[in-house]
PDB file of C-alpha atoms and ligand atoms in Angstrom:
ATOM      1  CA  MET A   1       0.000   0.000   0.000  1.00  0.00           C
ATOM      2  CA  ILE A   2       0.990   3.626  -0.544  1.00  0.00           C
ATOM      3  CA  ASP A   3      -0.089   6.433   1.786  1.00  0.00           C
ATOM      4  CA  VAL A   4      -0.093   9.632  -0.302  1.00  0.00           C
ATOM      5  CA  HIS A   5      -0.150  12.047   2.633  1.00  0.00           C
ATOM      6  CA  GLN A   6       2.444  11.824   5.366  1.00  0.00           C
ATOM      7  CA  HIS A   7       4.783  14.134   7.245  1.00  0.00           C
ATOM      8  CA  THR A   8       7.701  13.839   9.610  1.00  0.00           C
ATOM      9  CA  ASN A   9       8.149  16.010  12.735  1.00  0.00           C
ATOM     10  CA  TRP A  10       4.364  16.396  12.701  1.00  0.00           C
ATOM     11  CA  GLN A  11       1.979  16.100  15.652  1.00  0.00           C
ATOM     12  CA  GLY A  12       4.896  15.052  17.820  1.00  0.00           C
ATOM     13  CA  HIS A  13       6.036  12.090  15.757  1.00  0.00           C
ATOM     14  CA  LYS A  14       9.460  11.486  14.216  1.00  0.00           C
ATOM     15  CA  THR A  15      10.402   9.514  11.121  1.00  0.00           C
ATOM     16  CA  LYS A  16      10.976   6.270  13.025  1.00  0.00           C
ATOM     17  CA  ASP A  17       7.469   6.534  14.537  1.00  0.00           C
ATOM     18  CA  LEU A  18       6.042   7.026  11.048  1.00  0.00           C
ATOM     19  CA  ILE A  19       7.841   3.948   9.709  1.00  0.00           C
ATOM     20  CA  ALA A  20       6.661   1.875  12.697  1.00  0.00           C
ATOM     21  CA  HIS A  21       3.110   3.050  12.062  1.00  0.00           C
ATOM     22  CA  MET A  22       3.361   2.151   8.363  1.00  0.00           C
ATOM     23  CA  ASP A  23       4.655  -1.303   9.335  1.00  0.00           C
ATOM     24  CA  SER A  24       1.732  -1.822  11.697  1.00  0.00           C
ATOM     25  CA  LEU A  25      -0.800  -1.102   8.918  1.00  0.00           C
ATOM     26  CA  GLY A  26       1.078  -2.922   6.149  1.00  0.00           C
ATOM     27  CA  VAL A  27       1.828   0.320   4.279  1.00  0.00           C
ATOM     28  CA  ASP A  28       4.895  -0.101   2.062  1.00  0.00           C
ATOM     29  CA  LYS A  29       5.518   3.487   1.013  1.00  0.00           C
ATOM     30  CA  ALA A  30       4.409   7.019   1.782  1.00  0.00           C
ATOM     31  CA  TRP A  31       4.567  10.330  -0.030  1.00  0.00           C
ATOM     32  CA  LEU A  32       6.451  12.495   2.469  1.00  0.00           C
ATOM     33  CA  LEU A  33       5.322  16.109   2.243  1.00  0.00           C
ATOM     34  CA  SER A  34       6.815  19.399   3.402  1.00  0.00           C
ATOM     35  CA  TRP A  35       4.982  22.576   4.453  1.00  0.00           C
ATOM     36  CA  GLU A  36       6.780  25.769   3.530  1.00  0.00           C
ATOM     37  CA  ALA A  37       5.173  29.229   3.556  1.00  0.00           C
ATOM     38  CA  ILE A  38       7.252  32.409   3.445  1.00  0.00           C
ATOM     39  CA  ASP A  39       4.436  34.279   5.234  1.00  0.00           C
ATOM     40  CA  GLY A  40       3.893  31.411   7.667  1.00  0.00           C
ATOM     41  CA  GLY A  41       4.091  33.704  10.669  1.00  0.00           C
ATOM     42  CA  LEU A  42       0.773  35.261   9.645  1.00  0.00           C
ATOM     43  CA  ASP A  43      -0.938  31.910  10.139  1.00  0.00           C
ATOM     44  CA  PRO A  44      -1.594  30.867  13.764  1.00  0.00           C
ATOM     45  CA  ASN A  45      -1.821  27.276  12.519  1.00  0.00           C
ATOM     46  CA  TYR A  46       1.521  27.221  10.676  1.00  0.00           C
ATOM     47  CA  HIS A  47       4.016  24.497  11.485  1.00  0.00           C
ATOM     48  CA  HIS A  48       7.108  24.654   9.288  1.00  0.00           C
ATOM     49  CA  LEU A  49       7.947  21.239   7.826  1.00  0.00           C
ATOM     50  CA  SER A  50      11.168  21.854   5.956  1.00  0.00           C
ATOM     51  CA  ILE A  51      12.059  20.286   2.625  1.00  0.00           C
ATOM     52  CA  ASN A  52      15.430  19.498   4.167  1.00  0.00           C
ATOM     53  CA  SER A  53      13.815  17.389   6.875  1.00  0.00           C
ATOM     54  CA  VAL A  54      11.913  15.494   4.159  1.00  0.00           C
ATOM     55  CA  TYR A  55      15.210  14.907   2.363  1.00  0.00           C
ATOM     56  CA  LYS A  56      16.881  13.700   5.544  1.00  0.00           C
ATOM     57  CA  ALA A  57      14.053  11.228   6.248  1.00  0.00           C
ATOM     58  CA  TYR A  58      14.139  10.008   2.637  1.00  0.00           C
ATOM     59  CA  LYS A  59      17.908   9.397   2.903  1.00  0.00           C
ATOM     60  CA  GLU A  60      17.260   7.291   5.998  1.00  0.00           C
ATOM     61  CA  TYR A  61      14.433   5.268   4.441  1.00  0.00           C
ATOM     62  CA  PRO A  62      14.843   5.506   0.641  1.00  0.00           C
ATOM     63  CA  ASP A  63      12.739   2.383   0.015  1.00  0.00           C
ATOM     64  CA  ARG A  64       9.835   3.560   2.156  1.00  0.00           C
ATOM     65  CA  LEU A  65       9.500   7.304   1.564  1.00  0.00           C
ATOM     66  CA  ILE A  66       8.784   9.195  -1.674  1.00  0.00           C
ATOM     67  CA  PRO A  67       9.959  12.778  -1.145  1.00  0.00           C
ATOM     68  CA  PHE A  68       7.891  15.832  -2.097  1.00  0.00           C
ATOM     69  CA  ALA A  69       9.171  19.418  -2.085  1.00  0.00           C
ATOM     70  CA  GLY A  70       6.570  22.112  -1.520  1.00  0.00           C
ATOM     71  CA  VAL A  71       8.726  25.066  -2.540  1.00  0.00           C
ATOM     72  CA  ASP A  72       6.774  28.281  -1.903  1.00  0.00           C
ATOM     73  CA  PRO A  73       6.231  29.752  -5.401  1.00  0.00           C
ATOM     74  CA  ARG A  74       6.760  33.256  -4.011  1.00  0.00           C
ATOM     75  CA  ARG A  75      10.362  32.484  -3.082  1.00  0.00           C
ATOM     76  CA  GLU A  76      13.215  33.866  -5.128  1.00  0.00           C
ATOM     77  CA  ARG A  77      14.472  31.252  -7.628  1.00  0.00           C
ATOM     78  CA  ALA A  78      11.517  28.995  -6.724  1.00  0.00           C
ATOM     79  CA  GLU A  79      11.663  27.110 -10.018  1.00  0.00           C
ATOM     80  CA  GLU A  80      15.414  26.543  -9.814  1.00  0.00           C
ATOM     81  CA  ILE A  81      15.073  25.292  -6.254  1.00  0.00           C
ATOM     82  CA  LEU A  82      12.422  22.764  -7.285  1.00  0.00           C
ATOM     83  CA  LYS A  83      14.638  21.551 -10.144  1.00  0.00           C
ATOM     84  CA  GLU A  84      17.520  21.123  -7.690  1.00  0.00           C
ATOM     85  CA  TRP A  85      15.343  18.927  -5.475  1.00  0.00           C
ATOM     86  CA  ALA A  86      14.305  16.926  -8.547  1.00  0.00           C
ATOM     87  CA  GLU A  87      17.975  16.192  -9.185  1.00  0.00           C
ATOM     88  CA  LYS A  88      18.292  14.941  -5.603  1.00  0.00           C
ATOM     89  CA  GLY A  89      15.572  12.357  -6.159  1.00  0.00           C
ATOM     90  CA  PHE A  90      12.368  14.218  -5.231  1.00  0.00           C
ATOM     91  CA  LYS A  91       9.273  12.959  -7.056  1.00  0.00           C
ATOM     92  CA  GLY A  92       6.497  15.445  -6.364  1.00  0.00           C
ATOM     93  CA  TYR A  93       5.435  18.930  -5.304  1.00  0.00           C
ATOM     94  CA  GLY A  94       3.687  19.636  -2.029  1.00  0.00           C
ATOM     95  CA  GLU A  95       2.125  19.894   0.306  1.00  0.00           C
ATOM     96  CA  GLN A  96       1.273  23.347  -0.950  1.00  0.00           C
ATOM     97  CA  LYS A  97      -0.718  24.993   1.815  1.00  0.00           C
ATOM     98  CA  LEU A  98      -0.567  28.739   1.311  1.00  0.00           C
ATOM     99  CA  ARG A  99      -2.691  31.787   1.976  1.00  0.00           C
ATOM    100  CA  ILE A 100      -2.993  32.619  -1.706  1.00  0.00           C
ATOM    101  CA  CYS A 101      -5.498  32.088  -4.486  1.00  0.00           C
ATOM    102  CA  ILE A 102      -4.873  28.649  -5.924  1.00  0.00           C
ATOM    103  CA  ASP A 103      -4.497  30.175  -9.390  1.00  0.00           C
ATOM    104  CA  ASN A 104      -2.011  32.809  -8.227  1.00  0.00           C
ATOM    105  CA  PRO A 105       0.245  33.361 -11.282  1.00  0.00           C
ATOM    106  CA  ASP A 106       3.423  32.384  -9.406  1.00  0.00           C
ATOM    107  CA  ALA A 107       1.751  29.163  -8.295  1.00  0.00           C
ATOM    108  CA  VAL A 108       0.556  28.411 -11.836  1.00  0.00           C
ATOM    109  CA  ARG A 109       4.140  28.805 -13.029  1.00  0.00           C
ATOM    110  CA  MET A 110       5.204  26.146 -10.497  1.00  0.00           C
ATOM    111  CA  TYR A 111       2.347  23.790 -11.457  1.00  0.00           C
ATOM    112  CA  ARG A 112       3.446  24.028 -15.097  1.00  0.00           C
ATOM    113  CA  LEU A 113       7.026  23.208 -14.149  1.00  0.00           C
ATOM    114  CA  CYS A 114       5.639  20.200 -12.232  1.00  0.00           C
ATOM    115  CA  GLY A 115       3.934  19.063 -15.432  1.00  0.00           C
ATOM    116  CA  GLU A 116       7.320  19.171 -17.182  1.00  0.00           C
ATOM    117  CA  LEU A 117       9.067  17.350 -14.335  1.00  0.00           C
ATOM    118  CA  GLY A 118       6.339  14.701 -14.055  1.00  0.00           C
ATOM    119  CA  PHE A 119       5.610  15.784 -10.465  1.00  0.00           C
ATOM    120  CA  PRO A 120       2.108  15.406  -9.034  1.00  0.00           C
ATOM    121  CA  VAL A 121       1.040  18.558  -7.142  1.00  0.00           C
ATOM    122  CA  LEU A 122      -0.577  18.014  -3.737  1.00  0.00           C
ATOM    123  CA  VAL A 123      -2.577  21.057  -2.604  1.00  0.00           C
ATOM    124  CA  HIS A 124      -4.327  21.753   0.661  1.00  0.00           C
ATOM    125  CA  MET A 125      -7.469  23.813   0.243  1.00  0.00           C
ATOM    126  CA  GLY A 126      -9.233  25.526   3.143  1.00  0.00           C
ATOM    127  CA  ALA A 127     -12.468  27.459   2.709  1.00  0.00           C
ATOM    128  CA  ASP A 128     -13.049  31.051   3.780  1.00  0.00           C
ATOM    129  CA  LEU A 129     -15.796  30.722   6.379  1.00  0.00           C
ATOM    130  CA  PRO A 130     -17.119  32.980   9.141  1.00  0.00           C
ATOM    131  CA  GLY A 131     -14.889  32.796  12.204  1.00  0.00           C
ATOM    132  CA  LEU A 132     -12.202  30.736  10.470  1.00  0.00           C
ATOM    133  CA  ARG A 133      -8.730  32.119   9.882  1.00  0.00           C
ATOM    134  CA  PHE A 134      -7.398  29.008   8.204  1.00  0.00           C
ATOM    135  CA  TRP A 135      -8.202  29.576   4.554  1.00  0.00           C
ATOM    136  CA  TYR A 136      -5.695  28.256   2.037  1.00  0.00           C
ATOM    137  CA  ASN A 137      -5.513  28.047  -1.736  1.00  0.00           C
ATOM    138  CA  MET A 138      -8.865  29.615  -2.493  1.00  0.00           C
ATOM    139  CA  ASP A 139     -11.059  28.275  -4.053  1.00  0.00           C
ATOM    140  CA  VAL A 140     -12.836  25.543  -5.994  1.00  0.00           C
ATOM    141  CA  ASP A 141     -13.527  27.807  -8.997  1.00  0.00           C
ATOM    142  CA  GLY A 142      -9.832  28.745  -9.016  1.00  0.00           C
ATOM    143  CA  LEU A 143      -9.038  25.032  -8.967  1.00  0.00           C
ATOM    144  CA  GLU A 144     -11.016  24.606 -12.171  1.00  0.00           C
ATOM    145  CA  ARG A 145      -9.068  27.461 -13.787  1.00  0.00           C
ATOM    146  CA  VAL A 146      -5.804  25.730 -12.809  1.00  0.00           C
ATOM    147  CA  LEU A 147      -6.990  22.409 -14.254  1.00  0.00           C
ATOM    148  CA  LYS A 148      -7.739  24.192 -17.527  1.00  0.00           C
ATOM    149  CA  ARG A 149      -4.521  26.192 -17.588  1.00  0.00           C
ATOM    150  CA  CYS A 150      -2.244  23.295 -16.629  1.00  0.00           C
ATOM    151  CA  PRO A 151      -3.574  20.270 -18.544  1.00  0.00           C
ATOM    152  CA  GLU A 152      -0.176  18.532 -18.330  1.00  0.00           C
ATOM    153  CA  THR A 153      -0.063  18.757 -14.526  1.00  0.00           C
ATOM    154  CA  ILE A 154      -1.573  16.225 -12.118  1.00  0.00           C
ATOM    155  CA  LEU A 155      -3.396  18.038  -9.292  1.00  0.00           C
ATOM    156  CA  VAL A 156      -4.178  16.101  -6.111  1.00  0.00           C
ATOM    157  CA  GLY A 157      -6.722  17.917  -3.958  1.00  0.00           C
ATOM    158  CA  HIS A 158      -6.957  17.664  -0.178  1.00  0.00           C
ATOM    159  CA  GLY A 159      -8.397  19.568   2.782  1.00  0.00           C
ATOM    160  CA  PRO A 160     -11.783  20.875   3.894  1.00  0.00           C
ATOM    161  CA  GLY A 161     -12.009  23.509   1.126  1.00  0.00           C
ATOM    162  CA  PHE A 162     -11.737  20.696  -1.403  1.00  0.00           C
ATOM    163  CA  TRP A 163     -13.875  17.991   0.184  1.00  0.00           C
ATOM    164  CA  ARG A 164     -16.807  20.168   1.303  1.00  0.00           C
ATOM    165  CA  GLU A 165     -17.417  20.746  -2.438  1.00  0.00           C
ATOM    166  CA  ILE A 166     -18.537  17.114  -2.742  1.00  0.00           C
ATOM    167  CA  SER A 167     -22.037  18.410  -2.010  1.00  0.00           C
ATOM    168  CA  GLY A 168     -24.162  20.662  -4.203  1.00  0.00           C
ATOM    169  CA  ASP A 169     -25.129  22.831  -1.225  1.00  0.00           C
ATOM    170  CA  ALA A 170     -21.530  23.683  -0.193  1.00  0.00           C
ATOM    171  CA  ASP A 171     -22.084  27.402  -0.762  1.00  0.00           C
ATOM    172  CA  GLU A 172     -24.998  27.432   1.700  1.00  0.00           C
ATOM    173  CA  SER A 173     -23.061  25.722   4.483  1.00  0.00           C
ATOM    174  CA  THR A 174     -20.906  27.706   6.893  1.00  0.00           C
ATOM    175  CA  ARG A 175     -19.209  24.574   8.255  1.00  0.00           C
ATOM    176  CA  ASN A 176     -15.709  23.479   7.396  1.00  0.00           C
ATOM    177  CA  TYR A 177     -16.724  19.837   7.832  1.00  0.00           C
ATOM    178  CA  PRO A 178     -20.387  19.802   6.777  1.00  0.00           C
ATOM    179  CA  LYS A 179     -22.442  16.888   8.072  1.00  0.00           C
ATOM    180  CA  GLY A 180     -25.481  15.092   6.762  1.00  0.00           C
ATOM    181  CA  PRO A 181     -26.789  14.122   3.344  1.00  0.00           C
ATOM    182  CA  ILE A 182     -24.894  15.173   0.228  1.00  0.00           C
ATOM    183  CA  THR A 183     -27.017  16.953  -2.337  1.00  0.00           C
ATOM    184  CA  PRO A 184     -26.529  16.425  -6.075  1.00  0.00           C
ATOM    185  CA  GLY A 185     -24.624  18.880  -8.239  1.00  0.00           C
ATOM    186  CA  GLY A 186     -21.417  19.122  -6.176  1.00  0.00           C
ATOM    187  CA  LYS A 187     -18.519  20.843  -7.914  1.00  0.00           C
ATOM    188  CA  LEU A 188     -16.002  18.220  -6.795  1.00  0.00           C
ATOM    189  CA  PRO A 189     -17.720  15.232  -8.483  1.00  0.00           C
ATOM    190  CA  ARG A 190     -18.138  17.322 -11.636  1.00  0.00           C
ATOM    191  CA  LEU A 191     -14.454  18.327 -11.727  1.00  0.00           C
ATOM    192  CA  LEU A 192     -13.288  14.740 -11.071  1.00  0.00           C
ATOM    193  CA  GLY A 193     -15.426  13.615 -13.990  1.00  0.00           C
ATOM    194  CA  GLU A 194     -14.451  16.398 -16.386  1.00  0.00           C
ATOM    195  CA  TYR A 195     -10.704  16.788 -15.809  1.00  0.00           C
ATOM    196  CA  GLN A 196      -8.370  13.846 -16.358  1.00  0.00           C
ATOM    197  CA  ASN A 197      -5.652  15.687 -14.378  1.00  0.00           C
ATOM    198  CA  LEU A 198      -7.556  15.957 -11.073  1.00  0.00           C
ATOM    199  CA  TYR A 199      -7.217  13.377  -8.284  1.00  0.00           C
ATOM    200  CA  ALA A 200      -8.494  13.341  -4.695  1.00  0.00           C
ATOM    201  CA  ASP A 201      -6.502  12.516  -1.541  1.00  0.00           C
ATOM    202  CA  ILE A 202      -8.905  11.021   1.034  1.00  0.00           C
ATOM    203  CA  SER A 203      -6.649  11.861   4.007  1.00  0.00           C
ATOM    204  CA  ALA A 204      -7.338  13.777   7.209  1.00  0.00           C
ATOM    205  CA  GLY A 205     -10.670  14.667   8.815  1.00  0.00           C
ATOM    206  CA  SER A 206     -11.829  16.335   5.597  1.00  0.00           C
ATOM    207  CA  GLY A 207     -11.632  13.215   3.410  1.00  0.00           C
ATOM    208  CA  LEU A 208     -12.983  11.018   6.167  1.00  0.00           C
ATOM    209  CA  ASN A 209     -15.932  13.333   6.805  1.00  0.00           C
ATOM    210  CA  ALA A 210     -16.819  13.618   3.116  1.00  0.00           C
ATOM    211  CA  LEU A 211     -16.829   9.842   2.693  1.00  0.00           C
ATOM    212  CA  THR A 212     -18.794   9.024   5.851  1.00  0.00           C
ATOM    213  CA  ARG A 213     -21.455  11.749   6.075  1.00  0.00           C
ATOM    214  CA  ASP A 214     -23.772  10.062   3.554  1.00  0.00           C
ATOM    215  CA  PRO A 215     -22.999   6.334   3.093  1.00  0.00           C
ATOM    216  CA  GLU A 216     -25.413   5.889   0.193  1.00  0.00           C
ATOM    217  CA  PHE A 217     -23.739   8.721  -1.701  1.00  0.00           C
ATOM    218  CA  THR A 218     -20.273   7.312  -0.870  1.00  0.00           C
ATOM    219  CA  ASP A 219     -21.079   4.072  -2.691  1.00  0.00           C
ATOM    220  CA  LYS A 220     -22.146   5.943  -5.827  1.00  0.00           C
ATOM    221  CA  PHE A 221     -19.222   8.376  -5.608  1.00  0.00           C
ATOM    222  CA  ILE A 222     -16.655   5.570  -5.352  1.00  0.00           C
ATOM    223  CA  ALA A 223     -18.293   3.562  -8.133  1.00  0.00           C
ATOM    224  CA  GLU A 224     -17.952   6.591 -10.400  1.00  0.00           C
ATOM    225  CA  HIS A 225     -14.602   8.062  -9.336  1.00  0.00           C
ATOM    226  CA  TRP A 226     -12.486   5.222  -7.877  1.00  0.00           C
ATOM    227  CA  ARG A 227      -9.787   5.715 -10.511  1.00  0.00           C
ATOM    228  CA  LYS A 228      -9.189   9.232  -9.144  1.00  0.00           C
ATOM    229  CA  LEU A 229      -9.133   8.456  -5.405  1.00  0.00           C
ATOM    230  CA  LEU A 230      -5.917   8.029  -3.410  1.00  0.00           C
ATOM    231  CA  TYR A 231      -5.504   6.500   0.042  1.00  0.00           C
ATOM    232  CA  GLY A 232      -3.810   8.881   2.474  1.00  0.00           C
ATOM    233  CA  THR A 233      -3.903   9.630   6.182  1.00  0.00           C
ATOM    234  CA  ASP A 234      -2.042  12.852   7.207  1.00  0.00           C
ATOM    235  CA  GLY A 235      -1.181  11.383  10.607  1.00  0.00           C
ATOM    236  CA  LEU A 236      -0.630   8.172  12.501  1.00  0.00           C
ATOM    237  CA  THR A 237      -4.177   6.909  12.166  1.00  0.00           C
ATOM    238  CA  SER A 238      -5.845   3.773  10.857  1.00  0.00           C
ATOM    239  CA  ASP A 239      -9.221   5.482  10.264  1.00  0.00           C
ATOM    240  CA  HIS A 240      -8.866   5.731   6.484  1.00  0.00           C
ATOM    241  CA  ILE A 241      -7.822   2.146   5.851  1.00  0.00           C
ATOM    242  CA  GLU A 242     -10.606   0.950   8.159  1.00  0.00           C
ATOM    243  CA  LEU A 243     -13.094   3.040   6.202  1.00  0.00           C
ATOM    244  CA  LEU A 244     -11.946   1.515   2.897  1.00  0.00           C
ATOM    245  CA  LYS A 245     -12.027  -2.010   4.331  1.00  0.00           C
ATOM    246  CA  ASN A 246     -15.519  -1.496   5.748  1.00  0.00           C
ATOM    247  CA  LEU A 247     -16.851  -0.437   2.351  1.00  0.00           C
ATOM    248  CA  SER A 248     -16.274  -4.006   1.027  1.00  0.00           C
ATOM    249  CA  LEU A 249     -14.930  -2.725  -2.273  1.00  0.00           C
ATOM    250  CA  GLU A 250     -14.220  -4.962  -5.224  1.00  0.00           C
ATOM    251  CA  GLU A 251     -10.589  -6.075  -5.166  1.00  0.00           C
ATOM    252  CA  GLU A 252      -9.694  -4.062  -8.292  1.00  0.00           C
ATOM    253  CA  ILE A 253     -11.088  -0.875  -6.752  1.00  0.00           C
ATOM    254  CA  PHE A 254      -9.407  -1.441  -3.390  1.00  0.00           C
ATOM    255  CA  GLN A 255      -6.044  -2.045  -5.091  1.00  0.00           C
ATOM    256  CA  ALA A 256      -6.420   1.073  -7.240  1.00  0.00           C
ATOM    257  CA  ILE A 257      -7.219   3.360  -4.300  1.00  0.00           C
ATOM    258  CA  THR A 258      -4.633   1.931  -1.915  1.00  0.00           C
ATOM    259  CA  HIS A 259      -1.632   1.804  -4.247  1.00  0.00           C
ATOM    260  CA  LYS A 260      -1.948   1.283  -7.999  1.00  0.00           C
ATOM    261  CA  THR A 261      -3.129   4.772  -8.927  1.00  0.00           C
ATOM    262  CA  ALA A 262      -0.633   6.448  -6.584  1.00  0.00           C
ATOM    263  CA  ALA A 263       2.197   4.383  -8.077  1.00  0.00           C
ATOM    264  CA  SER A 264       1.126   5.349 -11.601  1.00  0.00           C
ATOM    265  CA  LEU A 265       1.421   9.061 -10.763  1.00  0.00           C
ATOM    266  CA  ILE A 266       5.075   8.873  -9.712  1.00  0.00           C
ATOM    267  CA  LYS A 267       7.812   8.747 -12.330  1.00  0.00           C
ATOM    268  CA  ASP A 268       9.998   5.594 -12.257  1.00  0.00           C
ATOM    269  CA  GLU A 269       8.034   3.936  -9.435  1.00  0.00           C
TER     270      GLU A 269
HETATM  271 ZN1   ZN B 301      -0.705  17.449   5.420  1.00  0.00          ZN
END
């Protein structure tokens, strides 16, 4: 199995704890993601996860970890820096979790470079809601503009701003993790169907909530979009694998979500 959303030095755990956790669940490999924001100090939630620490962990466990470099596109020489990491064996871009519009021109420039490098782009989206300061990579309409402008780039969406769009009534809800029945006409199912370059990371509370709030809808959603869904956790939890196991998926679908699709997105894996 491949977990497409992991970190080191996150929520108090170190690389060896991550590897032990992967062993306990039978996870062979994980995409190891950084979090770099040059304006991070403006975000009360920011926790710097350096690209260097990802590199160090990868050097320790090269057969288990697939390194991602989330170079902030607003940095000087951002493109050159990403190319340098590519030469050191990095395979993807992310986690990008920034307080910018997702189709910010500097970010689009990086996504295009990722298309050239064969790097999937993992983006965290957080909605702008009353009382919430944690918006990132706004918003779902911007995501569609990126998908159009960067057809050669694989975008992997994650986070509450992404998953709440599973439901047609997302605009009427003020909750980051909306509960209850999913109404038809959600932007996320439409985008997954229309754009070959969009994938969905089921990790964290956001993915879990979206796939458990309306079990009947979940069955239909997976039947339609299983080729675009990627198993991930974003922490030392077994919740996501338990969810997938409890859905009694056909073997082909289970294999696709838990490793085959993720492997197909990484060059030389
Ligand atoms: Zn994360």
